[in-house]
mmCIF file of C-alpha atoms and ligand atoms in Angstrom:
data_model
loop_
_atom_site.group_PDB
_atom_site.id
_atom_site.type_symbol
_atom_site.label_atom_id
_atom_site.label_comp_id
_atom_site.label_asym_id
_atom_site.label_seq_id
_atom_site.Cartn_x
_atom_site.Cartn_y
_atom_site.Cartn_z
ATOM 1 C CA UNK A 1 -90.149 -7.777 -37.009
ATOM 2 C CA UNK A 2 -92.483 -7.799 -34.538
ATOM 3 C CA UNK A 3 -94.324 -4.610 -35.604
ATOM 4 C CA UNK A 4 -94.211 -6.079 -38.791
ATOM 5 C CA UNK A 5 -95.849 -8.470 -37.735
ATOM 6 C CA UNK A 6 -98.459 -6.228 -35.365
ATOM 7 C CA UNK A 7 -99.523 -4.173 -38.555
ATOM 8 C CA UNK A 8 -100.393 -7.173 -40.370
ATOM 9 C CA UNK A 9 -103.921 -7.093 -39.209
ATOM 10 C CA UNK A 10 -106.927 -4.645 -39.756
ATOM 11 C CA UNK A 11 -105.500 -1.485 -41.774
ATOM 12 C CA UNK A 12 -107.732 1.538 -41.878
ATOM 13 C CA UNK A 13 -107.440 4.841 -44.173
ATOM 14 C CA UNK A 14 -108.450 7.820 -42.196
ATOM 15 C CA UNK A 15 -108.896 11.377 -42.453
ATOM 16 C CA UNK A 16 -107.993 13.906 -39.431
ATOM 17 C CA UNK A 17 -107.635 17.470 -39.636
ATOM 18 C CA UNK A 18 -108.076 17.334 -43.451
ATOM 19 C CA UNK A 19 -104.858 14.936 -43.369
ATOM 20 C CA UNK A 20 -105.322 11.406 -44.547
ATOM 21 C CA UNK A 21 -103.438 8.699 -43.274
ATOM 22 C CA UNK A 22 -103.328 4.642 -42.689
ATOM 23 C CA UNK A 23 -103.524 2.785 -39.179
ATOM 24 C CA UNK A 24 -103.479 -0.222 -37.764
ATOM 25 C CA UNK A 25 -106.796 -1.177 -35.627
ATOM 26 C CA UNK A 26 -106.769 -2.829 -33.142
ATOM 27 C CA UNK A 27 -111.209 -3.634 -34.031
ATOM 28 C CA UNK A 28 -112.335 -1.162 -30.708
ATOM 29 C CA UNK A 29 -111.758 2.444 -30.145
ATOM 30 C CA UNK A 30 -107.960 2.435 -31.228
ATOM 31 C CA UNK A 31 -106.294 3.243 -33.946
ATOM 32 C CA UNK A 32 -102.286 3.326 -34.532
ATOM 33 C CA UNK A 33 -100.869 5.526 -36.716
ATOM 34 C CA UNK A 34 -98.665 3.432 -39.338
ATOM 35 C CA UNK A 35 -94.841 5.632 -39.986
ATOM 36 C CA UNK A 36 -92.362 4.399 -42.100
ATOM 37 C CA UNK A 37 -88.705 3.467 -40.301
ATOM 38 C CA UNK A 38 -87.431 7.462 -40.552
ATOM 39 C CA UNK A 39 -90.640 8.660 -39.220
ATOM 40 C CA UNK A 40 -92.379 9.760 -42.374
ATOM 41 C CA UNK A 41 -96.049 9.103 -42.052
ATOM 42 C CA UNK A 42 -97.923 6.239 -44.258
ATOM 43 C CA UNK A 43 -100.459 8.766 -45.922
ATOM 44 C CA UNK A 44 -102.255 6.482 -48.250
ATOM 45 C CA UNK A 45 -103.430 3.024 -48.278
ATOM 46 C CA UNK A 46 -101.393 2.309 -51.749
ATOM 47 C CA UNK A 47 -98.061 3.723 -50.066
ATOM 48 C CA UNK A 48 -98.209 1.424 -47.869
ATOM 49 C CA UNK A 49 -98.790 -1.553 -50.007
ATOM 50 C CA UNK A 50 -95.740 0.183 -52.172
ATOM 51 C CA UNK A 51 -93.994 0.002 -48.657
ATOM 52 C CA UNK A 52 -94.323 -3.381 -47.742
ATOM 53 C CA UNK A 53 -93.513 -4.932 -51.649
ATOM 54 C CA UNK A 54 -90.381 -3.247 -51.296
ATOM 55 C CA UNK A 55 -89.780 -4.545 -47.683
ATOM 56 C CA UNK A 56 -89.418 -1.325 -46.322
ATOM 57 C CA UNK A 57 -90.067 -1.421 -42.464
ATOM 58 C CA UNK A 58 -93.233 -0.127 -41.229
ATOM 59 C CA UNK A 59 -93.605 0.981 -37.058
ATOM 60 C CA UNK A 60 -96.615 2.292 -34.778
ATOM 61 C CA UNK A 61 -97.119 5.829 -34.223
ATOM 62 C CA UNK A 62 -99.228 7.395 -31.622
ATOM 63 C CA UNK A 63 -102.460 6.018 -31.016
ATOM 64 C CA UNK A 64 -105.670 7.507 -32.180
ATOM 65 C CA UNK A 65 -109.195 7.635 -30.887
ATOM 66 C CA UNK A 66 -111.551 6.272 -33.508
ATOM 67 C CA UNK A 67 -114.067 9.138 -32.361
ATOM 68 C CA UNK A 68 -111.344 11.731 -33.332
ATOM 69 C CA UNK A 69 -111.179 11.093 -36.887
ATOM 70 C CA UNK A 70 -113.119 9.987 -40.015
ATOM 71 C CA UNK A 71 -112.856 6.783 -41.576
ATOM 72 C CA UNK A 72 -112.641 6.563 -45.099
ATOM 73 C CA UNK A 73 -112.835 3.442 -47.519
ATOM 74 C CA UNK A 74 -109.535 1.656 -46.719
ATOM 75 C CA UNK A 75 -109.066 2.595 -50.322
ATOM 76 C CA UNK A 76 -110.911 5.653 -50.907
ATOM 77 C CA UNK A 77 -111.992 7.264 -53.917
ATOM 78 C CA UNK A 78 -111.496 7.478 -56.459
ATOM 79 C CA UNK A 79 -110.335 3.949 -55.969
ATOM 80 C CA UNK A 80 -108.110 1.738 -58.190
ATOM 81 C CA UNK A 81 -109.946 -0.496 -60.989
ATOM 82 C CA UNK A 82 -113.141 -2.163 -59.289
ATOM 83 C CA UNK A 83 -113.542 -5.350 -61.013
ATOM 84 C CA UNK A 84 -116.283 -7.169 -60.456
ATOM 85 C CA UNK A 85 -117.514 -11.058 -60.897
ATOM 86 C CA UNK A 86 -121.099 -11.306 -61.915
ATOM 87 C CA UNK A 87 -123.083 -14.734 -60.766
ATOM 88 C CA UNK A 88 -119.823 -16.478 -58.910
ATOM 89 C CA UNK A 89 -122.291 -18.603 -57.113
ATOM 90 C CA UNK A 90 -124.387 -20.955 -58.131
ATOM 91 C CA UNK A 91 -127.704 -20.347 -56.104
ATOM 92 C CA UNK A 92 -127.320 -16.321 -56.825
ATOM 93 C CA UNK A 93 -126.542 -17.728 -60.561
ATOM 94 C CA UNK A 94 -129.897 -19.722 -60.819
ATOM 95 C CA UNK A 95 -132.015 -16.767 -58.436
ATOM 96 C CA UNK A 96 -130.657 -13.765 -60.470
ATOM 97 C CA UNK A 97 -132.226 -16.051 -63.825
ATOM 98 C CA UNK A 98 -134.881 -16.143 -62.538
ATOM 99 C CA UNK A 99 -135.560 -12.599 -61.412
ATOM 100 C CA UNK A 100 -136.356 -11.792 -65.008
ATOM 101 C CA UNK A 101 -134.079 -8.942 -64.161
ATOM 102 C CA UNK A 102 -131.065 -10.446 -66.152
ATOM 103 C CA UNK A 103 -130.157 -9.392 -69.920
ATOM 104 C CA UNK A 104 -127.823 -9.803 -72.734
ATOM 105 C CA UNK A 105 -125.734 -12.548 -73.827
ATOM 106 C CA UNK A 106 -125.433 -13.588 -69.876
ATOM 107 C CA UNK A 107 -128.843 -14.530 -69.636
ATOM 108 C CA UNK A 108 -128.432 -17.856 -72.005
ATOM 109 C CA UNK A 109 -126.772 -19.743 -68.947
ATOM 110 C CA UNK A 110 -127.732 -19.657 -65.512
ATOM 111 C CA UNK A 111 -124.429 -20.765 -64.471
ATOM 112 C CA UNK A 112 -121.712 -19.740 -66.450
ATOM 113 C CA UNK A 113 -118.944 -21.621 -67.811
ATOM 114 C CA UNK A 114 -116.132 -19.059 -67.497
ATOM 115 C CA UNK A 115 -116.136 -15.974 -65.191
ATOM 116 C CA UNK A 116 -118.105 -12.941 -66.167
ATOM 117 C CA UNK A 117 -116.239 -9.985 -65.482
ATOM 118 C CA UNK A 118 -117.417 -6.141 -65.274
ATOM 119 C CA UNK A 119 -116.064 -3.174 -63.734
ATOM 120 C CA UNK A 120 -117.482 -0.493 -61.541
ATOM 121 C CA UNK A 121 -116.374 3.274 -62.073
ATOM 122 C CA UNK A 122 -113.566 4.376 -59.251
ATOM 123 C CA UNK A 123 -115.440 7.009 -57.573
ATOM 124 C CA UNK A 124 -118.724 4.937 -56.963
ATOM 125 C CA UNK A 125 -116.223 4.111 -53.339
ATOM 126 C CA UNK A 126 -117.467 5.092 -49.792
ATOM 127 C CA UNK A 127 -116.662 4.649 -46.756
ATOM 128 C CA UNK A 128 -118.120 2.053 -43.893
ATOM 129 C CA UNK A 129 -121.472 4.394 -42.358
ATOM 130 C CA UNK A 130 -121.863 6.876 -45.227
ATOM 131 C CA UNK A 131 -125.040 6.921 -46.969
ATOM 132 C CA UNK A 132 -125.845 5.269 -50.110
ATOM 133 C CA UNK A 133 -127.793 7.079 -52.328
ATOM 134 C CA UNK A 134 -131.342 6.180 -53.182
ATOM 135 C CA UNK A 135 -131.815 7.492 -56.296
ATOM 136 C CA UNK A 136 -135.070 8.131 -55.732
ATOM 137 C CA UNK A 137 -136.346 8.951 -59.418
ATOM 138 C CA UNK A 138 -134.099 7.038 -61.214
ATOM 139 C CA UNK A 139 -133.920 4.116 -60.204
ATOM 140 C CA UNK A 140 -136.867 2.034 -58.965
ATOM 141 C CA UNK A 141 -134.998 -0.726 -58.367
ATOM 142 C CA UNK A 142 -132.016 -0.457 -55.836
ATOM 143 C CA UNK A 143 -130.663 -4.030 -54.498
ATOM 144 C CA UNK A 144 -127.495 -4.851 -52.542
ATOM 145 C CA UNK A 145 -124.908 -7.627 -53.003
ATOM 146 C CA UNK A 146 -122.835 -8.600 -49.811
ATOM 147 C CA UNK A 147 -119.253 -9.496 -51.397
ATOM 148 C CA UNK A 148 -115.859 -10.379 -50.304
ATOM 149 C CA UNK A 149 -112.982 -7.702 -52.026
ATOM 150 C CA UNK A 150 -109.680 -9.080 -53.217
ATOM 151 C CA UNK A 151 -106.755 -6.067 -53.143
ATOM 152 C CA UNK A 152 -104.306 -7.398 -55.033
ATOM 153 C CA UNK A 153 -100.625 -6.413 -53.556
ATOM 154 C CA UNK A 154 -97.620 -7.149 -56.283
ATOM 155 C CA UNK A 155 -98.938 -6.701 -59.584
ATOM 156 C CA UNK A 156 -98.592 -8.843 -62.580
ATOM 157 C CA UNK A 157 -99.817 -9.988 -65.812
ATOM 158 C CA UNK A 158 -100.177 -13.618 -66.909
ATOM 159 C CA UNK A 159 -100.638 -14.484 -63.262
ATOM 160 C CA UNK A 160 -100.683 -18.691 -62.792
ATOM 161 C CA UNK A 161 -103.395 -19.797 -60.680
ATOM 162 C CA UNK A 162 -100.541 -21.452 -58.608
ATOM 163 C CA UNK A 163 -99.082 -18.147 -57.846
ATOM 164 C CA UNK A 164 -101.909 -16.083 -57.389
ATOM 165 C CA UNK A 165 -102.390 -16.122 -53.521
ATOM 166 C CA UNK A 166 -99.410 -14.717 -53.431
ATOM 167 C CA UNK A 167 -100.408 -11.085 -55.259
ATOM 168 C CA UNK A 168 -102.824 -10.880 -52.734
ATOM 169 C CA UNK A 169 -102.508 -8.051 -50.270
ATOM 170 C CA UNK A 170 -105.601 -8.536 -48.210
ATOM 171 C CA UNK A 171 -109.006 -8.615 -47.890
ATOM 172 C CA UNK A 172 -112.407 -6.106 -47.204
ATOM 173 C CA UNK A 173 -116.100 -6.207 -47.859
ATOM 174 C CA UNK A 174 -117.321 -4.467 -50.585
ATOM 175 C CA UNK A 175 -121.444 -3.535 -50.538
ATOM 176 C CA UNK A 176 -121.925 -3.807 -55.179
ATOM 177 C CA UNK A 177 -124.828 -1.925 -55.283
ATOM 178 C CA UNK A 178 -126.989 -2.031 -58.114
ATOM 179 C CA UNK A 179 -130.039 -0.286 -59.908
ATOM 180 C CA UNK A 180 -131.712 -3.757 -61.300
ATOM 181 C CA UNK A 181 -133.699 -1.508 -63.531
ATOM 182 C CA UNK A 182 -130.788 0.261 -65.688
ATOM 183 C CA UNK A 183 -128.777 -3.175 -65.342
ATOM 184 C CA UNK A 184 -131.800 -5.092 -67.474
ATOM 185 C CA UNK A 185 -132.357 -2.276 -69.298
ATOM 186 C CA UNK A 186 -129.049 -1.054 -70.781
ATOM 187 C CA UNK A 187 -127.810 -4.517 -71.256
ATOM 188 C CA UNK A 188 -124.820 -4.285 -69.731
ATOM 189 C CA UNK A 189 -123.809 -3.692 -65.682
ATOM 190 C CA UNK A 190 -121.256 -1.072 -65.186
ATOM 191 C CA UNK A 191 -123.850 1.336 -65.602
ATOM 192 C CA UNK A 192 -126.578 0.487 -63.079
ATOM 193 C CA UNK A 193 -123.868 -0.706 -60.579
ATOM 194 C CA UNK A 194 -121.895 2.872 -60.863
ATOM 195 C CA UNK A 195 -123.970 5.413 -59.998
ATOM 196 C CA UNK A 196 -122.436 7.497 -57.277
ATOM 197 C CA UNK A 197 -122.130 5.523 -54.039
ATOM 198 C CA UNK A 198 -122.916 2.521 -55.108
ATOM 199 C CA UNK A 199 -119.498 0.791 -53.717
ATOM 200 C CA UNK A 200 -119.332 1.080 -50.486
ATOM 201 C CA UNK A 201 -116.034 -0.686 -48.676
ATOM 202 C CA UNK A 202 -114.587 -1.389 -45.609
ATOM 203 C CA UNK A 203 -114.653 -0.543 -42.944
ATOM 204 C CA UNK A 204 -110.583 -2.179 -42.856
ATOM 205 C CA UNK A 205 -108.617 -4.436 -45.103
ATOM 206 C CA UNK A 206 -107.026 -7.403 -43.084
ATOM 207 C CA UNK A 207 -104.134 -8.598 -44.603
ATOM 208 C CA UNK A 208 -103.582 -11.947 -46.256
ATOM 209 C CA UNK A 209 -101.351 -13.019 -43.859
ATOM 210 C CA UNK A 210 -103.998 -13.488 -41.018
ATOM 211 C CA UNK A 211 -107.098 -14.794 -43.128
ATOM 212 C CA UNK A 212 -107.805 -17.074 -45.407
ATOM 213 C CA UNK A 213 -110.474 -15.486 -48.027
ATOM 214 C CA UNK A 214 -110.578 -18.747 -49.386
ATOM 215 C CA UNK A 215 -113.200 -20.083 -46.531
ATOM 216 C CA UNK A 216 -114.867 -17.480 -44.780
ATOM 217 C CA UNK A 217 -118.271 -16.938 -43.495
ATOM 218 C CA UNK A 218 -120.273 -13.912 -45.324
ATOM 219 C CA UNK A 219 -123.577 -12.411 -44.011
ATOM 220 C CA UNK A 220 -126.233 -9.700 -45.757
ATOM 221 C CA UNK A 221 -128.857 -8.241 -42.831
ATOM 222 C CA UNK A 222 -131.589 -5.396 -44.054
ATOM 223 C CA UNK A 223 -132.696 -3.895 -40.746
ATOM 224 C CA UNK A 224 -131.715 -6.391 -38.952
ATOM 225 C CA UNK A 225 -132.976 -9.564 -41.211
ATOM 226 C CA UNK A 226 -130.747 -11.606 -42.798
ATOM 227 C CA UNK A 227 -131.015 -11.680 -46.144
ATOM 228 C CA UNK A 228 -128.014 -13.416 -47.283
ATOM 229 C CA UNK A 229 -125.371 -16.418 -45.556
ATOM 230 C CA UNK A 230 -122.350 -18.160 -47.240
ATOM 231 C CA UNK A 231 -118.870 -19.316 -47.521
ATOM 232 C CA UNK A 232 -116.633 -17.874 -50.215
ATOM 233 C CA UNK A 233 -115.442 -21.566 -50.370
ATOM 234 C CA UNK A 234 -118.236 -21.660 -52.474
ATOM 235 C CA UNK A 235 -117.205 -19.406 -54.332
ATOM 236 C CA UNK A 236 -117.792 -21.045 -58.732
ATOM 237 C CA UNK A 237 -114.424 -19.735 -59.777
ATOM 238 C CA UNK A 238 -112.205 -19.178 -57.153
ATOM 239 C CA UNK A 239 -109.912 -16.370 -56.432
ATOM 240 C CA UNK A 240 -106.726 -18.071 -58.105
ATOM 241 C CA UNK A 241 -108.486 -18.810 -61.037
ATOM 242 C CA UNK A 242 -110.029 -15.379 -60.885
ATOM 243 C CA UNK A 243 -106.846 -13.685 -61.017
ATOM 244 C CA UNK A 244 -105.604 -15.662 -63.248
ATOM 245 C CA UNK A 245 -108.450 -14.795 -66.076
ATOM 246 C CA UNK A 246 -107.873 -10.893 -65.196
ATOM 247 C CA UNK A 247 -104.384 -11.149 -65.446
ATOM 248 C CA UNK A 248 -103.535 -13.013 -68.509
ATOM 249 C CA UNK A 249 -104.736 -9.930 -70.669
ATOM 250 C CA UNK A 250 -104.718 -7.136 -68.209
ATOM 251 C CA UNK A 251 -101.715 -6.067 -65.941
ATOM 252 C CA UNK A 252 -102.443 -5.839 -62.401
ATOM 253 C CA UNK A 253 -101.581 -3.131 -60.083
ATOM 254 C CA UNK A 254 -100.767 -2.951 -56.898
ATOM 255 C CA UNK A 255 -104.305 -1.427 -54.751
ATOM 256 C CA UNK A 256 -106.529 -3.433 -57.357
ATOM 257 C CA UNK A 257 -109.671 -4.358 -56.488
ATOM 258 C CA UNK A 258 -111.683 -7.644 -57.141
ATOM 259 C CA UNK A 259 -114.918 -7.904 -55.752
ATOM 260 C CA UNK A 260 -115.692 -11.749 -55.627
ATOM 261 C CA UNK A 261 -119.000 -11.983 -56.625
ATOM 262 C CA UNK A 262 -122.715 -12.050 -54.130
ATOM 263 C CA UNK A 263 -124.447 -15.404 -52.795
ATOM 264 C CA UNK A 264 -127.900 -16.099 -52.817
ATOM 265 C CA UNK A 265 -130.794 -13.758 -51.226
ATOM 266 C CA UNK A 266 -130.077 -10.335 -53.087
ATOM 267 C CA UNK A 267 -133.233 -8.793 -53.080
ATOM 268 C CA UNK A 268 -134.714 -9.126 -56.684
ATOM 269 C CA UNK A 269 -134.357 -13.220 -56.114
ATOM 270 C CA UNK A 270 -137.264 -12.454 -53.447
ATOM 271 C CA UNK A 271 -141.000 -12.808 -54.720
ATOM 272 C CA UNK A 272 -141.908 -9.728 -54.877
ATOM 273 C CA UNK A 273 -138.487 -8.464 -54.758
ATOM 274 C CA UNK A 274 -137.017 -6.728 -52.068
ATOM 275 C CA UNK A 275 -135.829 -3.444 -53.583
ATOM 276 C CA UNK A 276 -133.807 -1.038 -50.728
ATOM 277 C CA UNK A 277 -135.600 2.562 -50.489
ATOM 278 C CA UNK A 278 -134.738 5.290 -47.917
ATOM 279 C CA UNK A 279 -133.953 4.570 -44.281
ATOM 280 C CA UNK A 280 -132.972 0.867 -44.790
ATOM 281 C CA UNK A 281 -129.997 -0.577 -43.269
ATOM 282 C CA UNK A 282 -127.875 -2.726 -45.015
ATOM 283 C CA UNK A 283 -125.250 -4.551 -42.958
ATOM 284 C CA UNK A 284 -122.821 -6.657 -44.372
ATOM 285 C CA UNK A 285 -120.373 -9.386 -41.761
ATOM 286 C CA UNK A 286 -117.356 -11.367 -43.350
ATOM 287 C CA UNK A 287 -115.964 -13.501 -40.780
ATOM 288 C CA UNK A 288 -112.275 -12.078 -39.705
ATOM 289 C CA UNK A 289 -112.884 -8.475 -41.645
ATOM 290 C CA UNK A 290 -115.775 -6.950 -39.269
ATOM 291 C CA UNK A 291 -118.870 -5.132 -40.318
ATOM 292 C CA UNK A 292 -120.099 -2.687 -43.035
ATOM 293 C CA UNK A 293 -122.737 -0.914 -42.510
ATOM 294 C CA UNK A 294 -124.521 2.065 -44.389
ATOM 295 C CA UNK A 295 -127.897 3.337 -44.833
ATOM 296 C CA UNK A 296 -129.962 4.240 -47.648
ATOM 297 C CA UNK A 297 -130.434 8.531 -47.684
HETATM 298 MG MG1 MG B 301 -121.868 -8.255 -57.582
#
C-alpha cells in the first residue's frame, strides 16, 4: 500500500535508450521507474491506468536521472481523443467576441448556454520543452491558451455528474494552440488548433488523488509576462458537468483527454493582438502540476 500510495503523485512518460516507459517524479532530478508486482516494466502511460483500474499493484524500480532520458508528453502521441471546451470562461467568452476573430454559429452568444465542444487531432501532442511550430507562412496568427487537462481513468458512457470525479485519473496542463486566422476563416476549430504541434502537454500528470482540479490556480507568461491568471473554480461548466455532456453520447476511454477550456488574456483579446512568432516563450503554471514550457521554432 504504501507504494501505492507513493506513485500516486507526478507520473511521467519517458523515453531512454529508444525504450519508453512511466515513472514516478519526485518534481527535481529523480525519476522512479514504475514495475508492475512480477517485475514487468509499466511501458506506457495507458498500461498503467489499465493497471491501477484493475487494482493490480504497482512498485518503484530503480531511480533515474532526469538528465539521462527524454521526457515525452505523459501521454504521447499520437494521443487518445483530445477534446476540447471552447469559451469555458466567461471573461475569455466576452474577450474572444470581441476579437472579431470568432465565427460560425458560436459567435451569436458571447457566453454560451451549453458547452461547446471540439476536438484536436491525436498527433498535434508534444512534450514539455519541444518546440512549437510557427508556421511561419501559414498562419499569421498563432495564439496560446493556458488550460487545465482532464485524463479520464475508468471509462463510461452516460456518466452522472454525481459520479464523474470518480472517472477521473488525473490531471496535466495542456498548451491548445491555435492559428486565429484558419479558426475564423474555416468556420470551425479543429483545423486551426491541429496543425502539427499545436498540443503541447505535460510535463507530468498528478493523479486525482492528491489535487483537486476543481480549484486550482492557472498562469500563462510570454517571455516572462504574464499574460493570463485564474482558478479553474471558475471554470462556466465544470468538469462533472463536462463529462457528463461528453459521455451521454460518446463512450469514454480510459487515457481520454479533456482540455478544460483557457481564461482571459489569450493573445488576440489584446489591442493589437498579441500573436506568438519565433523565439517566444510560452510558459504555462497550474498550481500542484508544475510548469510547461516550450518555445516557438
Ligand atoms: Mg482552448
Amino acid at each position: 500500500m504504501q507504494n501505492e500510495r507513493r506513485s500516486a503523485m507526478k507520473l511521467v512518460t519517458y523515453e531512454r535508450e529508444e525504450q519508453v516507459g512511466v515513472a514516478r517524479w519526485d518534481g527535481q532530478r529523480t525519476f522512479h521507474r514504475l514495475l508492475l508486482a512480477d517485475g514487468e516494466p509499466v511501458y506506457s502511460m495507458l498500461g498503467l491506468i489499465q493497471a491501477r483500474l484493475a487494482g493490480m499493484t504497482v512498485v518503484d524500480g530503480d531511480m533515474i536521472d532526469r538528465g539521462n532520458v527524454r521526457l515525452l508528453a505523459p501521454i504521447p502521441r499520437p494521443a487518445r481523443n483530445i477534446f476540447c471546451v471552447g469559451k469555458n470562461y466567461r471573461a475569455h467568452a466576452e474577450e474572444f467576441s470581441r476579437s472579431g476573430y470568432e465565427s460560425g454559429q458560436q459567435a451569436q452568444d458571447a457566453v454560451p448556454a451549453a458547452p461547446i465542444f471540439f476536438t484536436k487531432a491525436p498527433e498535434t501532442v508534444i512534450a514539455d520543452g519541444e518546440a512549437i511550430w510557427a508556421a511561419e507562412g501559414v498562419t499569421e496568427a498563432l495564439d496560446y491558451e493556458a488550460e487545465l487537462a482532464v485524463i479520464i481513468g475508468r471509462g463510461g458512457r452516460g456518466i452522472m455528474k454525481a459520479d464523474a470525479m470518480d472517472h477521473v485519473f488525473g490531471y496535466t496542463i495542456v498548451n491548445d494552440v491555435t492559428a486565429r486566422d484558419w479558426q475564423k476563416r474555416h468556420q470551425q476549430w479543429f483545423l486551426g488548433k491541429s496543425f502539427d504541434t499545436f498540443a503541447p502537454m505535460g510535463p507530468a500528470i498528478v493523479t486525482a488523488d492528491t489535487i483537486d482540479g476543481r480549484n486550482l490556480e492557472l498562469r500563462c507568461l510570454v517571455n516572462g509576462e504574464v499574460r493570463q491568471k485564474a482558478n479553474t473554480r471558475d471554470l462556466i461548466f465544470d468538469i462533472p458537468i463536462l463529462i457528463e455532456t461528453l459521455s451521454a453520447g460518446i463512450t469514454l476511454y480510459p487515457g481520454d483527454i479533456i482540455a478544460t477550456g483557457t481564461p482571459e488574456g489569450v493573445g488576440v483579446g489584446f489591442k493589437p493582438p498579441k500573436f506568438l512568432g519565433k523565439g517566444d516563450v510560452v510558459r504555462i503554471e497550474i498550481e500542484g502540476i508544475g510548469a510547461l514550457e516550450n518555445s516557438v521554432g
